[in-house]
Amino acid sequence: MTIPGEGQINSVGEFGLIAEITALLPQGENVLIGPGDDAAVVTAPDGYVVATTDMAVEGIHFRRDWSSAAQIGQKISAANLADVVSMGARPTAMLVAFAAPRSLPVQWAMDVTIGIRDEAAKMGASIVGGDLASNEKIVISITALGSLDGRQPVLRSGAKVGDRVVLVGTTGLSAAGLALLNPSEVIDSIDADNFEELRAAHRTPKVEYELALAFAKCGAHSMCDVSDGLLADLGHVAQSSGVRCRIDPRKLDVSKLTDAALKLGVDPLMWALTGGEDHAFVGTIAADVELPDGLRVIGDVVAGSGVEVSGLDVSKWQAGHDHFQSTGR
Amino acid sequence: MTIPGEGQINSVGEFGLIAEITALLPQGENVLIGPGDDAAVVTAPDGYVVATTDMAVEGIHFRRDWSSAAQIGQKISAANLADVVSMGARPTAMLVAFAAPRSLPVQWAMDVTIGIRDEAAKMGASIVGGDLASNEKIVISITALGSLDGRQPVLRSGAKVGDRVVLVGTTGLSAAGLALLNPSEVIDSIDADNFEELRAAHRTPKVEYELALAFAKCGAHSMCDVSDGLLADLGHVAQSSGVRCRIDPRKLDVSKLTDAALKLGVDPLMWALTGGEDHAFVGTIAADVELPDGLRVIGDVVAGSGVEVSGLDVSKWQAGHDHFQSTGR
């Protein structure tokens, strides 16, 4: 008798692992053909499909000693779903390419799949296919598909002078959590248990998918997901749209950041303005549109270029990440 | 002045590299929104999208000392396109996730992109998005999308008793080429230049996409691409369909294999029956359908299970590859 999840992946082999993983994957109503053939077939009801891909590498995007397999899967899944939602689209399906060392426990591979699956299920998306390969480090590359259901995509380039800048979700929690996970003398000296919510936000961000879709549906002119930090991602909107975006920093919610910032001696606004992995959404919308509850107006759009934070010199803070130049993520 | 392709990727940075790569990517008529936003938007004219993903790892799926960057890109691209085509679908778009060491020459990243792009362009597909990450070894994960244009997908599970087994393309060339690339005393003793065509077939297989689509359109009951070897992949068809497939080995074209097989002391049928990376296609179709020129009937479908090669004991040959158990690819 084979016990699911037992042993290392080299003991069950590629096809055994595929079988164990596939058994975890119910297929939703968007799926005509799921895993097991050369390709999947997914509905695209309005004649268009939204598609995005994100690759996560162990030691850079995640650490097995900081997060469980399910948490890692959930977070990578969220990054892909957020990219689909930021176009104003409903996620429908995912494909997952997974490279891992042969010694990886089967249970880890199953748990990461469960994490990816469960986060995708929040938006009704199924894992419809994938691929396996061996590599010294774990590499997870997800492609997410989505449907606009007849709407126009919400682009980075649609911001207009006179728009309000709107934030969906809260930024900075994940960056604060990362700072609290990084071992240091300061971290050791503070009561770690006080900040479990921030660490949890780094491990598994709570993404406001439905609120972002509601923002799109009520007529957002532009949107992108905050994966590189609010300054950097709003900067993409400003650049693509040929406008200047102004943020009023008093409009940012730093209430959950202030205690930890004080302990670590940092400005909570640095986390809120440069932290990326919360997968909040930032966009712009005309001044006269009534907004759904839960959206936060944080600024406005004027003629010019770039991003300005009123009363604050933000040039001292690194804006966004560069995977080939930074030593960080 | 920046010279495109100069330096290592850490010198141009993630965003510099994205800019250099994106400049190489014209967008075809299937593409509503291409690279540069959070996600791409691609046409899916009949309301369905075909999607498949394949991940290739340096040292396992390809070697930089055996193949140029453009050749490596072309081959990985072909593997994905073949998966779409084997469903009877027309490739429309690709997303490419790419991990590489920071010291990689920018030119290599550009050349691999060109290889992927040019192979995709053969079928009218554009690279619409991607992601970059850093990793010690190069990892390339491609997702290919396609359109059935109103047709039903051709599945592995559709083979019927009484069908003919049809091979699209030639198998074994890539496996022979691999044997000739692997250094050994025997290889050193034979005149390498004689077999350049086989080595080329391993580096950049010539995939019969259009012929496979023609096979689908004339009513194929089943099809899959031969990526694991004819025995293994036809075995998938037999198993999914609940039938037995019989191959007449005299119907296989081994004419280009015999000289090299003689020199290396192997049976050319071993290459033709177990070699995978040619990305030929195998499928089944009713006995009374007139077939387009270039398709090769290699057997028939009977009641039972498994694959039989008339007059040959093939149990001695490994059928297919396992990435976590074999020491090979």
XYZ file of C-alpha atoms in Angstrom, chain A residues 9-17 32-33 36-57 60-61 82-84 86-87 95-102 128-137 139-141 143 145 148 152-157 223-225 228 236 240 321-328, chain B residues 9-17 32-33 36-57 60-61 82-84 86-87 95-102 128-137 139-141 143 145 148 152-157 223-225 228 236 240 321-328:
168
model
C 9.854 12.549 -4.629
C 12.566 10.347 -6.133
C 10.944 7.359 -4.419
C 7.560 7.883 -6.099
C 9.040 9.164 -9.369
C 7.783 11.821 -11.748
C 4.638 9.971 -12.779
C 3.843 8.899 -9.224
C 4.177 12.489 -8.047
C -13.281 21.811 -20.336
C -10.109 19.685 -20.237
C -3.584 14.726 -17.953
C -3.517 15.555 -21.647
C -0.894 17.526 -23.607
C -2.703 20.773 -22.785
C -5.736 22.017 -20.905
C -8.783 23.709 -22.407
C -10.352 26.553 -20.428
C -13.349 28.774 -21.139
C -12.793 32.317 -22.399
C -16.422 33.403 -22.656
C -15.947 36.836 -24.226
C -13.344 35.727 -26.776
C -10.322 37.022 -24.850
C -8.035 35.464 -22.283
C -5.957 37.375 -19.730
C -2.601 35.689 -19.029
C 0.312 36.382 -16.702
C 3.287 34.450 -15.385
C 5.403 34.732 -12.223
C 8.417 32.684 -11.196
C 9.510 32.198 -7.577
C 12.931 30.843 -6.597
C 15.036 34.648 -3.145
C 11.243 34.751 -3.111
C -3.400 39.677 -8.218
C -1.858 40.264 -11.661
C -5.006 38.932 -13.341
C -5.367 44.102 -11.563
C -6.442 43.966 -15.234
C -0.708 26.170 -14.755
C 2.112 25.333 -12.353
C 5.658 24.403 -13.371
C 7.603 23.035 -10.419
C 11.293 22.197 -10.162
C 12.603 20.569 -6.987
C 15.485 18.521 -5.614
C 14.931 14.765 -5.781
C -5.481 22.821 -14.963
C -1.959 21.692 -15.802
C 1.714 21.799 -14.985
C 5.150 20.367 -15.391
C 7.787 18.851 -13.116
C 11.577 19.064 -13.336
C 14.502 18.500 -11.006
C 16.698 21.313 -9.730
C 18.862 21.862 -6.640
C 16.554 24.634 -5.454
C 11.525 26.917 -8.515
C 7.797 27.489 -8.938
C 6.537 29.167 -12.078
C 0.798 31.086 -15.197
C -5.461 32.900 -16.851
C -12.717 40.019 -18.546
C -12.295 46.358 -21.243
C -8.989 45.588 -19.493
C -7.890 48.125 -16.877
C -4.382 49.165 -17.921
C -1.521 50.989 -16.258
C -1.730 53.572 -19.020
C -4.790 49.831 -11.998
C -1.783 47.690 -11.176
C -0.988 45.391 -8.312
C 7.302 46.266 -6.148
C 4.606 52.655 -13.536
C 2.605 54.667 -18.748
C 13.357 45.647 -6.360
C 15.771 44.477 -9.012
C 16.347 40.750 -9.068
C 19.714 41.007 -10.772
C 21.164 43.970 -8.876
C 19.803 43.902 -5.326
C 21.039 41.394 -2.826
C 17.537 41.083 -1.419
C 22.558 40.883 -16.922
C 23.485 42.286 -13.498
C 25.020 45.296 -15.264
C 21.782 46.227 -17.062
C 19.513 45.111 -14.187
C 16.113 43.482 -14.266
C 14.294 46.427 -15.831
C 17.066 47.071 -18.350
C 16.963 43.442 -19.400
C -4.817 42.804 -27.658
C -2.396 43.699 -24.818
C 4.418 45.717 -20.127
C 1.238 45.560 -18.063
C 0.381 43.208 -15.192
C -0.975 40.657 -17.659
C -1.461 40.187 -21.385
C -4.776 39.907 -23.215
C -4.972 37.453 -26.116
C -7.809 36.523 -28.463
C -9.705 33.275 -27.891
C -12.128 33.504 -30.818
C -14.274 30.445 -30.111
C -14.588 31.061 -26.367
C -11.953 28.522 -25.325
C -8.229 28.746 -24.738
C -5.781 25.844 -24.928
C -2.946 26.157 -22.395
C 0.153 24.121 -21.577
C 3.369 24.684 -19.651
C 6.864 23.175 -19.899
C 9.894 23.886 -17.745
C 13.475 23.327 -18.919
C 16.456 23.274 -16.557
C 19.005 18.444 -17.572
C 17.044 19.604 -20.608
C 3.858 20.832 -30.056
C 1.729 20.367 -26.937
C -0.769 22.947 -28.195
C -1.268 17.965 -30.433
C -4.667 19.108 -29.108
C 4.587 33.580 -21.742
C 8.220 33.001 -20.773
C 9.536 32.848 -17.208
C 13.324 32.949 -17.165
C 15.706 32.438 -14.245
C 19.417 32.952 -14.784
C 22.662 33.653 -12.946
C 23.507 37.346 -12.612
C 3.097 38.326 -24.796
C 4.620 38.336 -21.334
C 7.104 36.847 -18.928
C 9.032 37.108 -15.725
C 12.692 37.229 -14.697
C 14.392 35.805 -11.617
C 17.904 34.955 -10.560
C 19.093 31.377 -10.061
C 22.473 29.611 -10.264
C 21.304 27.606 -13.264
C 15.546 27.709 -15.846
C 13.104 28.501 -18.649
C 9.415 27.914 -18.103
C 3.366 28.612 -21.150
C -1.750 29.324 -25.436
C -9.191 25.426 -31.429
C -13.238 19.876 -30.642
C -9.898 19.192 -28.904
C -8.104 16.016 -30.006
C -7.488 14.069 -26.805
C -5.323 11.117 -25.845
C -8.484 9.297 -24.836
C -3.243 12.533 -30.719
C -0.332 13.357 -28.459
C 3.113 14.741 -29.093
C 8.777 10.776 -23.964
C -0.596 7.046 -22.890
C -6.424 6.771 -21.750
C 11.904 9.316 -18.904
C 11.432 10.084 -15.255
C 12.939 13.348 -14.109
C 13.234 12.290 -10.493
C 14.448 8.738 -10.947
C 16.595 8.553 -14.097
C 20.064 9.998 -14.154
C 19.465 11.189 -17.717
